[in-house]
Amino acid sequence: MIKRLWAKLGLSSSPTAESLSSENIPVHVAIIMDGNGRWAKKRGLPRMAGHHSGMKTVKRITIAADRLGVKYLTLYAFSTENWKRPKAEVDFLMKLPQQFLDIELDELVSNNVQVRMMGSRDNLPPHTINALEEAISKTANNTGLVLNFALNYGSRMEMLDAIRDLAKDVKDGKLAPGDIDEEAMSERLLSSGLPDPDLLIRTSGELRLSNFMLWQLAYSELWFTDVYWPEFTEKHFYEAIGQYQRRARRYGGL
Ligand code: IPE
Ligand code: IPE
Ligand code: MG
């Protein structure tokens, strides 16, 4: 009964990849991976266990996105505000890229995935940067899914840097103030070369952007779930994309 009702509403109780229209897959999906700490707490585990488990979700969702034909997957892994956390947690989080890539890099290479990083390299420990740089260079010529890690990323910092760069070009006479347009701004952001996200997903029930891609998300579809990141599965991902496919994107038009 419920299943039929769901079907009538165009919903499926357990969405599958096959239930999605292959014609309207979002090109760029961005995810605020949130709730690792609460997931761990719920189980009586230390927060670090949640971060560790969250890495498995990264793998799971990367594979699912790739199979669906998503072209860009941006994952918010560490914000410029996350430095406020206790040093032990920050240190642990900074080890995760290396841990993840030690295990997964070969598979990413063979699956034609291109790794990118979006964020400031300042203050990142060498082992974090080195692991990422290795992944970026080893996958630079890959042409499949672009897996973009937002690490030490903050949207306001990113926009201020872009504005400083614009101001400098104006001062140097390379750019007229009247020529500052959306393109001039976009190409100075860390996401330069990537299309704006079509779909933003945030897990863990928080309904905010937490300084993530404020410029780029202007017309993105937003999808929130209460599910914590470590328990986020393909099924939830398909559910988000199914929702996305049922929405009308008007961009202010009719
Ligand atoms: C997301 O999980 C991971 C990062 C922000 C690095 P949290 O660590 O924010 O987990 P909660 O939100 O405290 O549950
Ligand atoms: C956003 O999550 C940052 C990442 C997922 C990396 P937070 O847990 O840091 O966000 P707030 O503090 O709840 O807004
Ligand atoms: Mg959080």
GROMACS .gro file of C-alpha atoms and ligand atoms in nm:
model
  283
    1MET     CA    1   0.000   0.000   0.000
    2ILE     CA    2   0.268   0.245   0.111
    3LYS     CA    3   0.484   0.129  -0.175
    4ARG     CA    4   0.204   0.200  -0.424
    5LEU     CA    5   0.143   0.540  -0.270
    6TRP     CA    6   0.511   0.620  -0.300
    7ALA     CA    7   0.508   0.503  -0.660
    8LYS     CA    8   0.207   0.722  -0.730
    9LEU     CA    9   0.397   1.019  -0.595
   10GLY     CA   10   0.685   0.927  -0.819
   11LEU     CA   11   0.885   0.808  -0.521
   12SER     CA   12   1.036   0.472  -0.462
   13SER     CA   13   1.069   0.324  -0.114
   14SER     CA   14   1.415   0.189  -0.190
   15PRO     CA   15   1.560   0.379  -0.483
   16THR     CA   16   1.801   0.201  -0.711
   17ALA     CA   17   2.035   0.330  -0.977
   18GLU     CA   18   1.799   0.178  -1.236
   19SER     CA   19   1.506   0.384  -1.110
   20LEU     CA   20   1.686   0.702  -1.210
   21SER     CA   21   1.663   0.864  -1.550
   22SER     CA   22   1.999   0.837  -1.721
   23GLU     CA   23   1.922   1.159  -1.909
   24ASN     CA   24   1.914   1.391  -1.611
   25ILE     CA   25   2.207   1.294  -1.394
   26PRO     CA   26   2.355   1.598  -1.215
   27VAL     CA   27   2.689   1.687  -1.370
   28HIS     CA   28   2.835   1.817  -1.044
   29VAL     CA   29   2.732   1.689  -0.702
   30ALA     CA   30   2.876   1.857  -0.392
   31ILE     CA   31   2.844   1.699  -0.049
   32ILE     CA   32   2.885   1.838   0.301
   33MET     CA   33   2.987   1.517   0.473
   34ASP     CA   34   2.861   1.581   0.825
   35GLY     CA   35   2.776   1.383   1.136
   36ASN     CA   36   3.082   1.164   1.187
   37GLY     CA   37   3.117   1.267   1.550
   38ARG     CA   38   2.752   1.216   1.637
   39TRP     CA   39   2.747   0.881   1.461
   40ALA     CA   40   3.036   0.769   1.682
   41LYS     CA   41   2.883   0.913   1.999
   42LYS     CA   42   2.559   0.727   1.932
   43ARG     CA   43   2.763   0.408   1.938
   44GLY     CA   44   2.970   0.498   2.243
   45LEU     CA   45   3.280   0.533   2.026
   46PRO     CA   46   3.536   0.815   2.009
   47ARG     CA   47   3.475   1.082   1.741
   48MET     CA   48   3.777   0.953   1.550
   49ALA     CA   49   3.594   0.624   1.488
   50GLY     CA   50   3.329   0.827   1.309
   51HIS     CA   51   3.586   0.996   1.088
   52HIS     CA   52   3.743   0.661   1.011
   53SER     CA   53   3.410   0.511   0.920
   54GLY     CA   54   3.328   0.817   0.709
   55MET     CA   55   3.619   0.730   0.482
   56LYS     CA   56   3.439   0.414   0.379
   57THR     CA   57   3.141   0.625   0.279
   58VAL     CA   58   3.371   0.838   0.063
   59LYS     CA   59   3.473   0.526  -0.127
   60ARG     CA   60   3.114   0.399  -0.151
   61ILE     CA   61   2.976   0.726  -0.285
   62THR     CA   62   3.267   0.783  -0.523
   63ILE     CA   63   3.194   0.448  -0.685
   64ALA     CA   64   2.820   0.515  -0.695
   65ALA     CA   65   2.868   0.861  -0.848
   66ASP     CA   66   3.109   0.727  -1.108
   67ARG     CA   67   2.871   0.447  -1.208
   68LEU     CA   68   2.582   0.689  -1.248
   69GLY     CA   69   2.787   0.912  -1.474
   70VAL     CA   70   2.826   1.208  -1.240
   71LYS     CA   71   3.120   1.403  -1.381
   72TYR     CA   72   3.230   1.604  -1.074
   73LEU     CA   73   3.200   1.501  -0.711
   74THR     CA   74   3.309   1.765  -0.457
   75LEU     CA   75   3.343   1.649  -0.097
   76TYR     CA   76   3.374   1.893   0.192
   77ALA     CA   77   3.634   1.726   0.409
   78PHE     CA   78   3.775   2.007   0.625
   79SER     CA   79   3.668   2.368   0.656
   80THR     CA   80   3.879   2.672   0.741
   81GLU     CA   81   3.674   2.681   1.063
   82ASN     CA   82   3.753   2.320   1.158
   83TRP     CA   83   4.094   2.434   1.291
   84LYS     CA   84   3.898   2.541   1.601
   85ARG     CA   85   3.863   2.176   1.703
   86PRO     CA   86   4.089   2.010   1.959
   87LYS     CA   87   4.439   1.953   1.822
   88ALA     CA   88   4.411   1.574   1.855
   89GLU     CA   89   4.104   1.571   1.629
   90VAL     CA   90   4.262   1.808   1.376
   91ASP     CA   91   4.575   1.592   1.368
   92PHE     CA   92   4.360   1.284   1.310
   93LEU     CA   93   4.164   1.451   1.030
   94MET     CA   94   4.487   1.563   0.863
   95LYS     CA   95   4.601   1.201   0.849
   96LEU     CA   96   4.291   1.083   0.669
   97PRO     CA   97   4.382   1.191   0.313
   98GLN     CA   98   4.704   0.990   0.334
   99GLN     CA   99   4.525   0.691   0.488
  100PHE     CA  100   4.254   0.702   0.227
  101LEU     CA  101   4.489   0.746  -0.067
  102ASP     CA  102   4.735   0.479   0.054
  103ILE     CA  103   4.454   0.230   0.017
  104GLU     CA  104   4.254   0.374  -0.272
  105LEU     CA  105   4.490   0.557  -0.506
  106ASP     CA  106   4.568   0.258  -0.730
  107GLU     CA  107   4.200   0.190  -0.774
  108LEU     CA  108   4.127   0.556  -0.846
  109VAL     CA  109   4.402   0.555  -1.109
  110SER     CA  110   4.273   0.240  -1.274
  111ASN     CA  111   3.917   0.369  -1.271
  112ASN     CA  112   4.020   0.682  -1.459
  113VAL     CA  113   3.926   0.910  -1.166
  114GLN     CA  114   4.094   1.250  -1.153
  115VAL     CA  115   4.171   1.374  -0.802
  116ARG     CA  116   4.161   1.747  -0.732
  117MET     CA  117   4.189   1.960  -0.424
  118MET     CA  118   4.003   2.279  -0.348
  119GLY     CA  119   4.139   2.472  -0.052
  120SER     CA  120   4.433   2.657   0.093
  121ARG     CA  121   4.759   2.468   0.122
  122ASP     CA  122   4.864   2.702   0.405
  123ASN     CA  123   4.891   2.530   0.742
  124LEU     CA  124   4.837   2.182   0.600
  125PRO     CA  125   5.100   1.941   0.734
  126PRO     CA  126   5.346   1.809   0.473
  127HIS     CA  127   5.216   1.450   0.493
  128THR     CA  128   4.867   1.573   0.401
  129ILE     CA  129   4.985   1.787   0.110
  130ASN     CA  130   5.225   1.521  -0.017
  131ALA     CA  131   4.959   1.252  -0.026
  132LEU     CA  132   4.724   1.481  -0.213
  133GLU     CA  133   4.988   1.610  -0.453
  134GLU     CA  134   5.083   1.254  -0.538
  135ALA     CA  135   4.721   1.163  -0.607
  136ILE     CA  136   4.668   1.480  -0.810
  137SER     CA  137   4.974   1.425  -1.027
  138LYS     CA  138   4.916   1.050  -1.075
  139THR     CA  139   4.560   1.110  -1.190
  140ALA     CA  140   4.609   1.439  -1.374
  141ASN     CA  141   4.556   1.286  -1.716
  142ASN     CA  142   4.255   1.079  -1.618
  143THR     CA  143   3.936   1.173  -1.795
  144GLY     CA  144   3.667   1.008  -1.581
  145LEU     CA  145   3.502   1.129  -1.262
  146VAL     CA  146   3.665   1.435  -1.106
  147LEU     CA  147   3.691   1.371  -0.732
  148ASN     CA  148   3.740   1.713  -0.579
  149PHE     CA  149   3.832   1.729  -0.209
  150ALA     CA  150   3.745   2.056  -0.037
  151LEU     CA  151   4.014   2.058   0.227
  152ASN     CA  152   4.103   2.361   0.435
  153TYR     CA  153   3.831   2.526   0.230
  154GLY     CA  154   3.625   2.830   0.323
  155SER     CA  155   3.404   3.014   0.082
  156ARG     CA  156   3.452   3.362   0.231
  157MET     CA  157   3.830   3.321   0.224
  158GLU     CA  158   3.804   3.200  -0.135
  159MET     CA  159   3.593   3.499  -0.238
  160LEU     CA  160   3.817   3.748  -0.059
  161ASP     CA  161   4.121   3.605  -0.238
  162ALA     CA  162   3.939   3.637  -0.570
  163ILE     CA  163   3.840   3.997  -0.493
  164ARG     CA  164   4.199   4.083  -0.397
  165ASP     CA  165   4.314   3.939  -0.727
  166LEU     CA  166   4.055   4.142  -0.917
  167ALA     CA  167   4.158   4.457  -0.731
  168LYS     CA  168   4.522   4.395  -0.816
  169ASP     CA  169   4.442   4.348  -1.186
  170VAL     CA  170   4.245   4.673  -1.182
  171LYS     CA  171   4.528   4.854  -1.006
  172ASP     CA  172   4.779   4.716  -1.259
  173GLY     CA  173   4.559   4.836  -1.543
  174LYS     CA  174   4.489   4.483  -1.669
  175LEU     CA  175   4.119   4.499  -1.599
  176ALA     CA  176   3.861   4.778  -1.609
  177PRO     CA  177   3.617   4.784  -1.314
  178GLY     CA  178   3.333   4.758  -1.563
  179ASP     CA  179   3.475   4.431  -1.692
  180ILE     CA  180   3.441   4.257  -1.357
  181ASP     CA  181   3.168   4.009  -1.438
  182GLU     CA  182   3.060   3.666  -1.312
  183GLU     CA  183   3.316   3.495  -1.531
  184ALA     CA  184   3.600   3.713  -1.401
  185MET     CA  185   3.500   3.617  -1.048
  186SER     CA  186   3.438   3.245  -1.117
  187GLU     CA  187   3.773   3.195  -1.281
  188ARG     CA  188   3.949   3.335  -0.973
  189LEU     CA  189   3.775   3.096  -0.735
  190LEU     CA  190   3.929   2.766  -0.626
  191SER     CA  191   3.658   2.587  -0.822
  192SER     CA  192   3.782   2.742  -1.147
  193GLY     CA  193   3.730   2.499  -1.433
  194LEU     CA  194   3.445   2.319  -1.259
  195PRO     CA  195   3.082   2.388  -1.340
  196ASP     CA  196   2.866   2.507  -1.049
  197PRO     CA  197   2.719   2.219  -0.847
  198ASP     CA  198   2.380   2.102  -0.973
  199LEU     CA  199   2.303   1.930  -0.647
  200LEU     CA  200   2.421   1.993  -0.291
  201ILE     CA  201   2.375   1.718  -0.034
  202ARG     CA  202   2.426   1.768   0.338
  203THR     CA  203   2.404   1.480   0.583
  204SER     CA  204   2.339   1.479   0.959
  205GLY     CA  205   2.031   1.700   0.976
  206GLU     CA  206   2.206   2.037   0.988
  207LEU     CA  207   2.034   2.287   0.761
  208ARG     CA  208   2.315   2.528   0.679
  209LEU     CA  209   2.600   2.578   0.435
  210SER     CA  210   2.884   2.622   0.687
  211ASN     CA  211   3.085   2.847   0.454
  212PHE     CA  212   3.070   2.605   0.160
  213MET     CA  213   3.068   2.725  -0.202
  214LEU     CA  214   2.851   3.031  -0.135
  215TRP     CA  215   2.906   3.173  -0.482
  216GLN     CA  216   2.884   2.846  -0.671
  217LEU     CA  217   2.564   2.722  -0.502
  218ALA     CA  218   2.356   3.022  -0.614
  219TYR     CA  219   2.123   2.803  -0.824
  220SER     CA  220   2.203   2.454  -0.699
  221GLU     CA  221   1.931   2.221  -0.581
  222LEU     CA  222   1.969   2.151  -0.208
  223TRP     CA  223   1.896   1.816  -0.046
  224PHE     CA  224   1.928   1.745   0.324
  225THR     CA  225   1.906   1.421   0.515
  226ASP     CA  226   1.916   1.335   0.886
  227VAL     CA  227   2.139   1.037   0.811
  228TYR     CA  228   2.494   1.070   0.948
  229TRP     CA  229   2.774   1.050   0.692
  230PRO     CA  230   2.914   0.710   0.807
  231GLU     CA  231   2.573   0.551   0.749
  232PHE     CA  232   2.504   0.727   0.418
  233THR     CA  233   2.470   0.464   0.148
  234GLU     CA  234   2.416   0.439  -0.227
  235LYS     CA  235   2.046   0.417  -0.152
  236HIS     CA  236   2.045   0.764   0.007
  237PHE     CA  237   2.252   0.897  -0.280
  238TYR     CA  238   2.003   0.763  -0.536
  239GLU     CA  239   1.720   0.908  -0.329
  240ALA     CA  240   1.885   1.252  -0.348
  241ILE     CA  241   1.935   1.223  -0.721
  242GLY     CA  242   1.581   1.096  -0.771
  243GLN     CA  243   1.453   1.405  -0.589
  244TYR     CA  244   1.677   1.624  -0.799
  245GLN     CA  245   1.534   1.471  -1.115
  246ARG     CA  246   1.181   1.557  -1.010
  247ARG     CA  247   1.256   1.925  -0.952
  248ALA     CA  248   1.205   2.206  -1.201
  249ARG     CA  249   1.507   2.433  -1.220
  250ARG     CA  250   1.384   2.771  -1.332
  251TYR     CA  251   1.680   3.002  -1.267
  252GLY     CA  252   1.435   3.284  -1.218
  253GLY     CA  253   1.258   3.219  -1.547
  254LEU     CA  254   0.925   3.045  -1.607
  255IPE     C1  255   3.203   1.586   0.959
  255IPE     O1  256   3.164   1.531   1.080
  255IPE     C2  257   3.352   1.583   0.938
  255IPE     C3  258   3.416   1.714   0.953
  255IPE     C4  259   3.358   1.826   0.973
  255IPE     C5  260   3.561   1.715   0.946
  255IPE     P1  261   3.173   1.612   1.216
  255IPE     O2  262   3.307   1.589   1.275
  255IPE     O3  263   3.138   1.753   1.197
  255IPE     O4  264   3.064   1.537   1.302
  255IPE     P2  265   2.955   1.605   1.395
  255IPE     O5  266   2.887   1.709   1.313
  255IPE     O6  267   3.029   1.664   1.510
  255IPE     O7  268   2.865   1.493   1.433
  256IPE     C1  269   3.104   2.143   0.780
  256IPE     O1  270   3.073   2.067   0.892
  256IPE     C2  271   3.243   2.116   0.736
  256IPE     C3  272   3.267   1.982   0.681
  256IPE     C4  273   3.179   1.889   0.662
  256IPE     C5  274   3.404   1.956   0.645
  256IPE     P1  275   3.089   2.126   1.040
  256IPE     O2  276   3.051   2.017   1.132
  256IPE     O3  277   3.224   2.184   1.056
  256IPE     O4  278   2.983   2.244   1.039
  256IPE     P2  279   2.910   2.320   1.157
  256IPE     O5  280   3.015   2.360   1.257
  256IPE     O6  281   2.813   2.224   1.216
  256IPE     O7  282   2.842   2.434   1.090
  257MG      MG  283   2.967   1.857   1.200
   0.00000   0.00000   0.00000
